[in-house]
Amino acid sequence: MKITAYIAKRLFYSIFVLLGLSMFIFTLSRVVPGDPARLALGPLAPQWAVDQLREKLHLNDPLPVQYVIWLMNALRGDLGESIVSKRPVSQDVLTFFPASFELVMFSTIISVPLAILIGALAGRRANSIFDNIVRVFSYVGIAVPTFVWAVLALFLFGYLWKVLPIMGQLSVGIRRPPVRTGMMSIDALLAGRWDAFVDHLKHMILPALCMSVGRIAQEARLLRAGIIENLKKDYIVAAISYGIPERRVMMTYLLKPSLIPMVSIMALDLASSMGGSFIIETIFNWPGFGRYGMWAMLNKDLNAVVASVMIVGIFFALFNILVDVIIAYLDPRIRVMERAS
Amino acid sequence: MNEQLIEIHDLYVNYKIYEGILKVLNGVEFRVGVKEKVGLIGESGCGKTTTMRSVMRILADNAIVPKGSILYKGRDILKMSEEEIQRIRRESISMIFQDPTAALNPVFTVGDQLMDVIKYSTKENLTKEEMKERAIKVLKEVALPDPERILKNYPIMLSGGMRQRICIAMALVSANELLIADEPGTNLDVTIQDQILRLIGRLVEERGTSIILISHALGTVKGLVDRVYVMYAGNMVEVAPTKELFSEPIHPYTIGLFKTVPKLTGGGIPEAIKGRIPDYINPPQGCRFFPRCEHAMPICKKEKPSLKSVGGGHEVACFLYE
Ligand SMILES: Nc1ncnc2c1ncn2[C@@H]1O[C@H](COP(=O)(O)OP(=O)(O)OP(=O)(O)O)[C@@H](O)[C@H]1O
Ligand SMILES: [Mg+2]
């Protein structure tokens, strides 16, 4: 099967998954107690105004009808209005999502090479001192919640050793580059603003690092396990016996098959960093989507809640496909099975 | 007798495992001459693969070699530098692994793997095209149809017999002096196994290299090799020219081993040797075979018999013949 056909097939399936998710979250948002119209207008608004708004929002129609109306609007890019920001939710999404996406991507760029390096070395030198240190680090990294790292980072860098900024996206005095993608590093580059780019990168380091600790720990552990398992395989011994240099055997013959389990959890890791980004965004004062979603929940901003969940869902679906494509590239066994089905 | 290629002398190999130390090889004596064809037989677990891996210096990480020497043209492989052994692996000795499926990397194409072996087997700087040419040539040598396509295939797309042939091809690339074939074709059906063994026999004949053939297919071994070693629990217990060994085995273990093979002329139900291979953590003192031996004498429990000649290149490690 051609890779494009494979992607098309996966995209097609994802549509159903996303439809299911939207039905679920939509229903949930409509059956929770509390009248969205009343919430939107506040406790002092007269009843007739509330009734009018209920009519306008189709809240008196049966649920399936409401869902179809919502879906039709959503497909046109209209996700309703936010009762908190008083703006169209789609606008909010465009403002806040890129900022989070940027942070999560930056954390991926940091964590993947580090995880590969740490995991490969630990696996290669299993039970060495280095491996034991990594083991402890992994346990701690997986067990300790993100906010602890964030607080620690604030303490270290905000209080003891002030070399990195701990708040926001840019330092005071640096002009914001014009918004084009919503990802400030890209926007700064597009505008040719080196000062803003570098300053923004510095602002990303701490939140992205805190986001990465758990991922590095998890991914390095999986790679280590893969390496230890594959190191015993005959094909490694065979490659050595043909006189292929040990370095090459380790870097290709061993690494490629060992990466597979690690890559498969990357999609999950990415999605959970996205979903869990509100903690980091709140602590580091990052105007991102996680924080937006959190506010939406707390304020029962239903349109915004539904939209947040759907966007994260789409993000997750797309990354899953990307990861599956990478895995199909790494592992021909999957490609062969895919062709057979 | 002509010049010696490999001489293993008094080789001991232990494996460290959680439960203790497995004392597997127990003073192995073994020789292969230049262009000589040698068979190695013995029941599962007796240490055949361990002996051969010692020669290539590819023992598992938990293996220890407390004693012994493996001479390659007079120089001890166990004491060689990394570069020296690497050169032998690239240019002189090569091994066909016991399980071809496990010996091929599942995530690289046959071409990637074979061309890599070719690349490092020579000091010439080959272009991609030249490597491919050589790869196709060696695949043709092992009688694989449509080599161009096979180069692009992953191992999983090929049948067991084809994988076995590919492993042979990979080994051939650097087996200019000695090919070690560890039970080739064992997990294939009998007719294909027979084809594979004949193929190996023909290739070795054509190329004029030595071979060590490990196999349970005694019938075929008989026709392919000049001399046969019989191994039991980490020791060579008997060695003789092929014909003589099959017609007049003298070690009680060899005699029992041949009885377990159903006669081709039919009828006979295999009569297994009673008991089983000893526990390598606490192996019996003296001769390791005595607990299973019908002729065991008091001395067998105390002293280890060593290989002694009984004439005509026939050697046996047994007190019955001292
Ligand atoms: N890496 C290892 N760690 C521990 N024990 C091992 C290891 N490799 C081999 N052994 C043990 O050493 C003994 C000899 O194994 P070896 O593979 O050399 O036998 P073999 O004669 O090749 O058997 P087979 O005919 O089944 O291939 C067996 O008991 C085996 O379990
Ligand atoms: Mg074996």
GROMACS .gro file of N, CA and C in nm, chain A residues 214-288:
model
  225
  214GLY      N    1   0.878   1.417   3.242
  214GLY     CA    2   0.805   1.292   3.243
  214GLY      C    3   0.821   1.217   3.112
  215ARG      N    4   0.816   1.292   3.002
  215ARG     CA    5   0.827   1.227   2.871
  215ARG      C    6   0.963   1.165   2.853
  216ILE      N    7   1.069   1.240   2.890
  216ILE     CA    8   1.204   1.185   2.873
  216ILE      C    9   1.216   1.057   2.955
  217ALA      N   10   1.167   1.064   3.080
  217ALA     CA   11   1.179   0.948   3.168
  217ALA      C   12   1.110   0.827   3.106
  218GLN      N   13   0.989   0.849   3.062
  218GLN     CA   14   0.909   0.740   3.007
  218GLN      C   15   0.970   0.683   2.879
  219GLU      N   16   1.007   0.773   2.788
  219GLU     CA   17   1.057   0.728   2.659
  219GLU      C   18   1.195   0.664   2.672
  220ALA      N   19   1.279   0.721   2.758
  220ALA     CA   20   1.413   0.663   2.777
  220ALA      C   21   1.401   0.522   2.834
  221ARG      N   22   1.308   0.504   2.925
  221ARG     CA   23   1.289   0.371   2.984
  221ARG      C   24   1.250   0.268   2.879
  222LEU      N   25   1.158   0.309   2.792
  222LEU     CA   26   1.114   0.215   2.689
  222LEU      C   27   1.227   0.181   2.593
  223LEU      N   28   1.304   0.282   2.558
  223LEU     CA   29   1.415   0.257   2.466
  223LEU      C   30   1.518   0.165   2.533
  224ARG      N   31   1.546   0.192   2.660
  224ARG     CA   32   1.641   0.108   2.733
  224ARG      C   33   1.595  -0.038   2.730
  225ALA      N   34   1.467  -0.058   2.760
  225ALA     CA   35   1.415  -0.195   2.762
  225ALA      C   36   1.429  -0.259   2.624
  226GLY      N   37   1.397  -0.181   2.519
  226GLY     CA   38   1.407  -0.234   2.383
  226GLY      C   39   1.550  -0.273   2.349
  227ILE      N   40   1.644  -0.187   2.388
  227ILE     CA   41   1.785  -0.215   2.358
  227ILE      C   42   1.832  -0.340   2.429
  228ILE      N   43   1.796  -0.351   2.558
  228ILE     CA   44   1.841  -0.468   2.633
  228ILE      C   45   1.784  -0.595   2.572
  229GLU      N   46   1.658  -0.587   2.531
  229GLU     CA   47   1.597  -0.706   2.473
  229GLU      C   48   1.664  -0.741   2.340
  230ASN      N   49   1.683  -0.642   2.255
  230ASN     CA   50   1.735  -0.671   2.121
  230ASN      C   51   1.884  -0.704   2.120
  231LEU      N   52   1.954  -0.658   2.223
  231LEU     CA   53   2.097  -0.685   2.232
  231LEU      C   54   2.124  -0.835   2.234
  232LYS      N   55   2.030  -0.911   2.285
  232LYS     CA   56   2.047  -1.056   2.294
  232LYS      C   57   2.011  -1.128   2.164
  233LYS      N   58   1.952  -1.052   2.071
  233LYS     CA   59   1.902  -1.118   1.950
  233LYS      C   60   2.016  -1.170   1.863
  234ASP      N   61   1.988  -1.279   1.796
  234ASP     CA   62   2.088  -1.339   1.708
  234ASP      C   63   2.133  -1.243   1.599
  235TYR      N   64   2.043  -1.159   1.550
  235TYR     CA   65   2.085  -1.075   1.438
  235TYR      C   66   2.192  -0.973   1.477
  236ILE      N   67   2.199  -0.939   1.605
  236ILE     CA   68   2.305  -0.850   1.650
  236ILE      C   69   2.438  -0.927   1.654
  237VAL      N   70   2.433  -1.045   1.716
  237VAL     CA   71   2.553  -1.129   1.721
  237VAL      C   72   2.599  -1.161   1.578
  238ALA      N   73   2.501  -1.190   1.492
  238ALA     CA   74   2.535  -1.224   1.353
  238ALA      C   75   2.606  -1.108   1.286
  239ALA      N   76   2.552  -0.987   1.304
  239ALA     CA   77   2.613  -0.870   1.241
  239ALA      C   78   2.757  -0.853   1.289
  240ILE      N   79   2.779  -0.873   1.419
  240ILE     CA   80   2.915  -0.866   1.472
  240ILE      C   81   3.003  -0.974   1.408
  241SER      N   82   2.944  -1.092   1.392
  241SER     CA   83   3.024  -1.203   1.340
  241SER      C   84   3.061  -1.184   1.193
  242TYR      N   85   2.987  -1.100   1.120
  242TYR     CA   86   3.024  -1.071   0.982
  242TYR      C   87   3.133  -0.964   0.975
  243GLY      N   88   3.169  -0.911   1.092
  243GLY     CA   89   3.276  -0.812   1.093
  243GLY      C   90   3.227  -0.670   1.073
  244ILE      N   91   3.099  -0.648   1.088
  244ILE     CA   92   3.048  -0.510   1.081
  244ILE      C   93   3.090  -0.440   1.210
  245PRO      N   94   3.144  -0.316   1.200
  245PRO     CA   95   3.197  -0.250   1.319
  245PRO      C   96   3.090  -0.236   1.428
  246GLU      N   97   3.132  -0.256   1.550
  246GLU     CA   98   3.039  -0.255   1.662
  246GLU      C   99   2.957  -0.126   1.667
  247ARG      N  100   3.024  -0.014   1.641
  247ARG     CA  101   2.955   0.114   1.644
  247ARG      C  102   2.836   0.118   1.549
  248ARG      N  103   2.863   0.067   1.429
  248ARG     CA  104   2.758   0.067   1.328
  248ARG      C  105   2.645  -0.029   1.368
  249VAL      N  106   2.684  -0.143   1.423
  249VAL     CA  107   2.582  -0.239   1.466
  249VAL      C  108   2.490  -0.173   1.569
  250MET      N  109   2.552  -0.101   1.664
  250MET     CA  110   2.472  -0.041   1.770
  250MET      C  111   2.384   0.073   1.717
  251MET      N  112   2.441   0.157   1.632
  251MET     CA  113   2.369   0.276   1.587
  251MET      C  114   2.258   0.247   1.487
  252THR      N  115   2.270   0.135   1.413
  252THR     CA  116   2.165   0.108   1.315
  252THR      C  117   2.094  -0.024   1.346
  253TYR      N  118   2.167  -0.133   1.342
  253TYR     CA  119   2.105  -0.264   1.357
  253TYR      C  120   2.032  -0.278   1.490
  254LEU      N  121   2.084  -0.213   1.593
  254LEU     CA  122   2.021  -0.226   1.724
  254LEU      C  123   1.920  -0.114   1.749
  255LEU      N  124   1.958   0.007   1.711
  255LEU     CA  125   1.874   0.122   1.749
  255LEU      C  126   1.738   0.120   1.678
  256LYS      N  127   1.740   0.093   1.548
  256LYS     CA  128   1.615   0.103   1.472
  256LYS      C  129   1.504   0.014   1.528
  257PRO      N  130   1.529  -0.117   1.546
  257PRO     CA  131   1.420  -0.196   1.603
  257PRO      C  132   1.385  -0.157   1.746
  258SER      N  133   1.484  -0.105   1.819
  258SER     CA  134   1.458  -0.073   1.960
  258SER      C  135   1.375   0.053   1.977
  259LEU      N  136   1.373   0.137   1.873
  259LEU     CA  137   1.299   0.263   1.884
  259LEU      C  138   1.148   0.243   1.878
  260ILE      N  139   1.105   0.129   1.823
  260ILE     CA  140   0.963   0.113   1.792
  260ILE      C  141   0.870   0.133   1.913
  261PRO      N  142   0.895   0.064   2.026
  261PRO     CA  143   0.802   0.085   2.138
  261PRO      C  144   0.803   0.230   2.186
  262MET      N  145   0.920   0.292   2.183
  262MET     CA  146   0.928   0.430   2.230
  262MET      C  147   0.847   0.523   2.141
  263VAL      N  148   0.859   0.504   2.011
  263VAL     CA  149   0.785   0.590   1.920
  263VAL      C  150   0.635   0.568   1.936
  264SER      N  151   0.595   0.444   1.962
  264SER     CA  152   0.450   0.423   1.972
  264SER      C  153   0.388   0.496   2.088
  265ILE      N  154   0.462   0.520   2.197
  265ILE     CA  155   0.396   0.595   2.304
  265ILE      C  156   0.412   0.746   2.287
  266MET      N  157   0.489   0.787   2.187
  266MET     CA  158   0.508   0.931   2.170
  266MET      C  159   0.378   1.005   2.143
  267ALA      N  160   0.289   0.942   2.067
  267ALA     CA  161   0.162   1.009   2.036
  267ALA      C  162   0.084   1.034   2.165
  268LEU      N  163   0.085   0.931   2.249
  268LEU     CA  164   0.016   0.945   2.378
  268LEU      C  165   0.079   1.054   2.462
  269ASP      N  166   0.212   1.053   2.465
  269ASP     CA  167   0.285   1.153   2.544
  269ASP      C  168   0.254   1.294   2.496
  270LEU      N  169   0.252   1.309   2.363
  270LEU     CA  170   0.224   1.440   2.307
  270LEU      C  171   0.085   1.486   2.347
  271ALA      N  172  -0.011   1.396   2.331
  271ALA     CA  173  -0.148   1.434   2.362
  271ALA      C  174  -0.163   1.466   2.508
  272SER      N  175  -0.094   1.389   2.594
  272SER     CA  176  -0.113   1.419   2.735
  272SER      C  177  -0.039   1.546   2.774
  273SER      N  178   0.070   1.579   2.706
  273SER     CA  179   0.131   1.710   2.738
  273SER      C  180   0.037   1.822   2.697
  274MET      N  181  -0.032   1.800   2.583
  274MET     CA  182  -0.126   1.901   2.536
  274MET      C  183  -0.240   1.914   2.637
  275GLY      N  184  -0.295   1.798   2.675
  275GLY     CA  185  -0.408   1.799   2.767
  275GLY      C  186  -0.368   1.852   2.904
  276GLY      N  187  -0.243   1.819   2.945
  276GLY     CA  188  -0.202   1.858   3.079
  276GLY      C  189  -0.129   1.991   3.083
  277SER      N  190  -0.129   2.062   2.969
  277SER     CA  191  -0.046   2.181   2.964
  277SER      C  192  -0.100   2.295   3.051
  278PHE      N  193  -0.226   2.282   3.097
  278PHE     CA  194  -0.281   2.395   3.172
  278PHE      C  195  -0.201   2.425   3.299
  279ILE      N  196  -0.146   2.319   3.361
  279ILE     CA  197  -0.069   2.341   3.484
  279ILE      C  198   0.053   2.426   3.454
  280ILE      N  199   0.128   2.380   3.353
  280ILE     CA  200   0.249   2.453   3.314
  280ILE      C  201   0.213   2.594   3.270
  281GLU      N  202   0.108   2.605   3.190
  281GLU     CA  203   0.072   2.736   3.137
  281GLU      C  204   0.029   2.831   3.249
  282THR      N  205  -0.040   2.775   3.347
  282THR     CA  206  -0.082   2.859   3.458
  282THR      C  207   0.038   2.905   3.539
  283ILE      N  208   0.128   2.809   3.570
  283ILE     CA  209   0.241   2.844   3.655
  283ILE      C  210   0.336   2.941   3.584
  284PHE      N  211   0.360   2.918   3.455
  284PHE     CA  212   0.454   3.005   3.384
  284PHE      C  213   0.384   3.119   3.311
  285ASN      N  214   0.257   3.135   3.340
  285ASN     CA  215   0.183   3.246   3.283
  285ASN      C  216   0.193   3.247   3.130
  286TRP      N  217   0.165   3.136   3.073
  286TRP     CA  218   0.176   3.118   2.927
  286TRP      C  219   0.034   3.124   2.869
  287PRO      N  220   0.008   3.219   2.782
  287PRO     CA  221  -0.129   3.235   2.733
  287PRO      C  222  -0.165   3.127   2.633
  288GLY      N  223  -0.188   3.006   2.681
  288GLY     CA  224  -0.207   2.894   2.591
  288GLY      C  225  -0.346   2.833   2.601
   0.00000   0.00000   0.00000
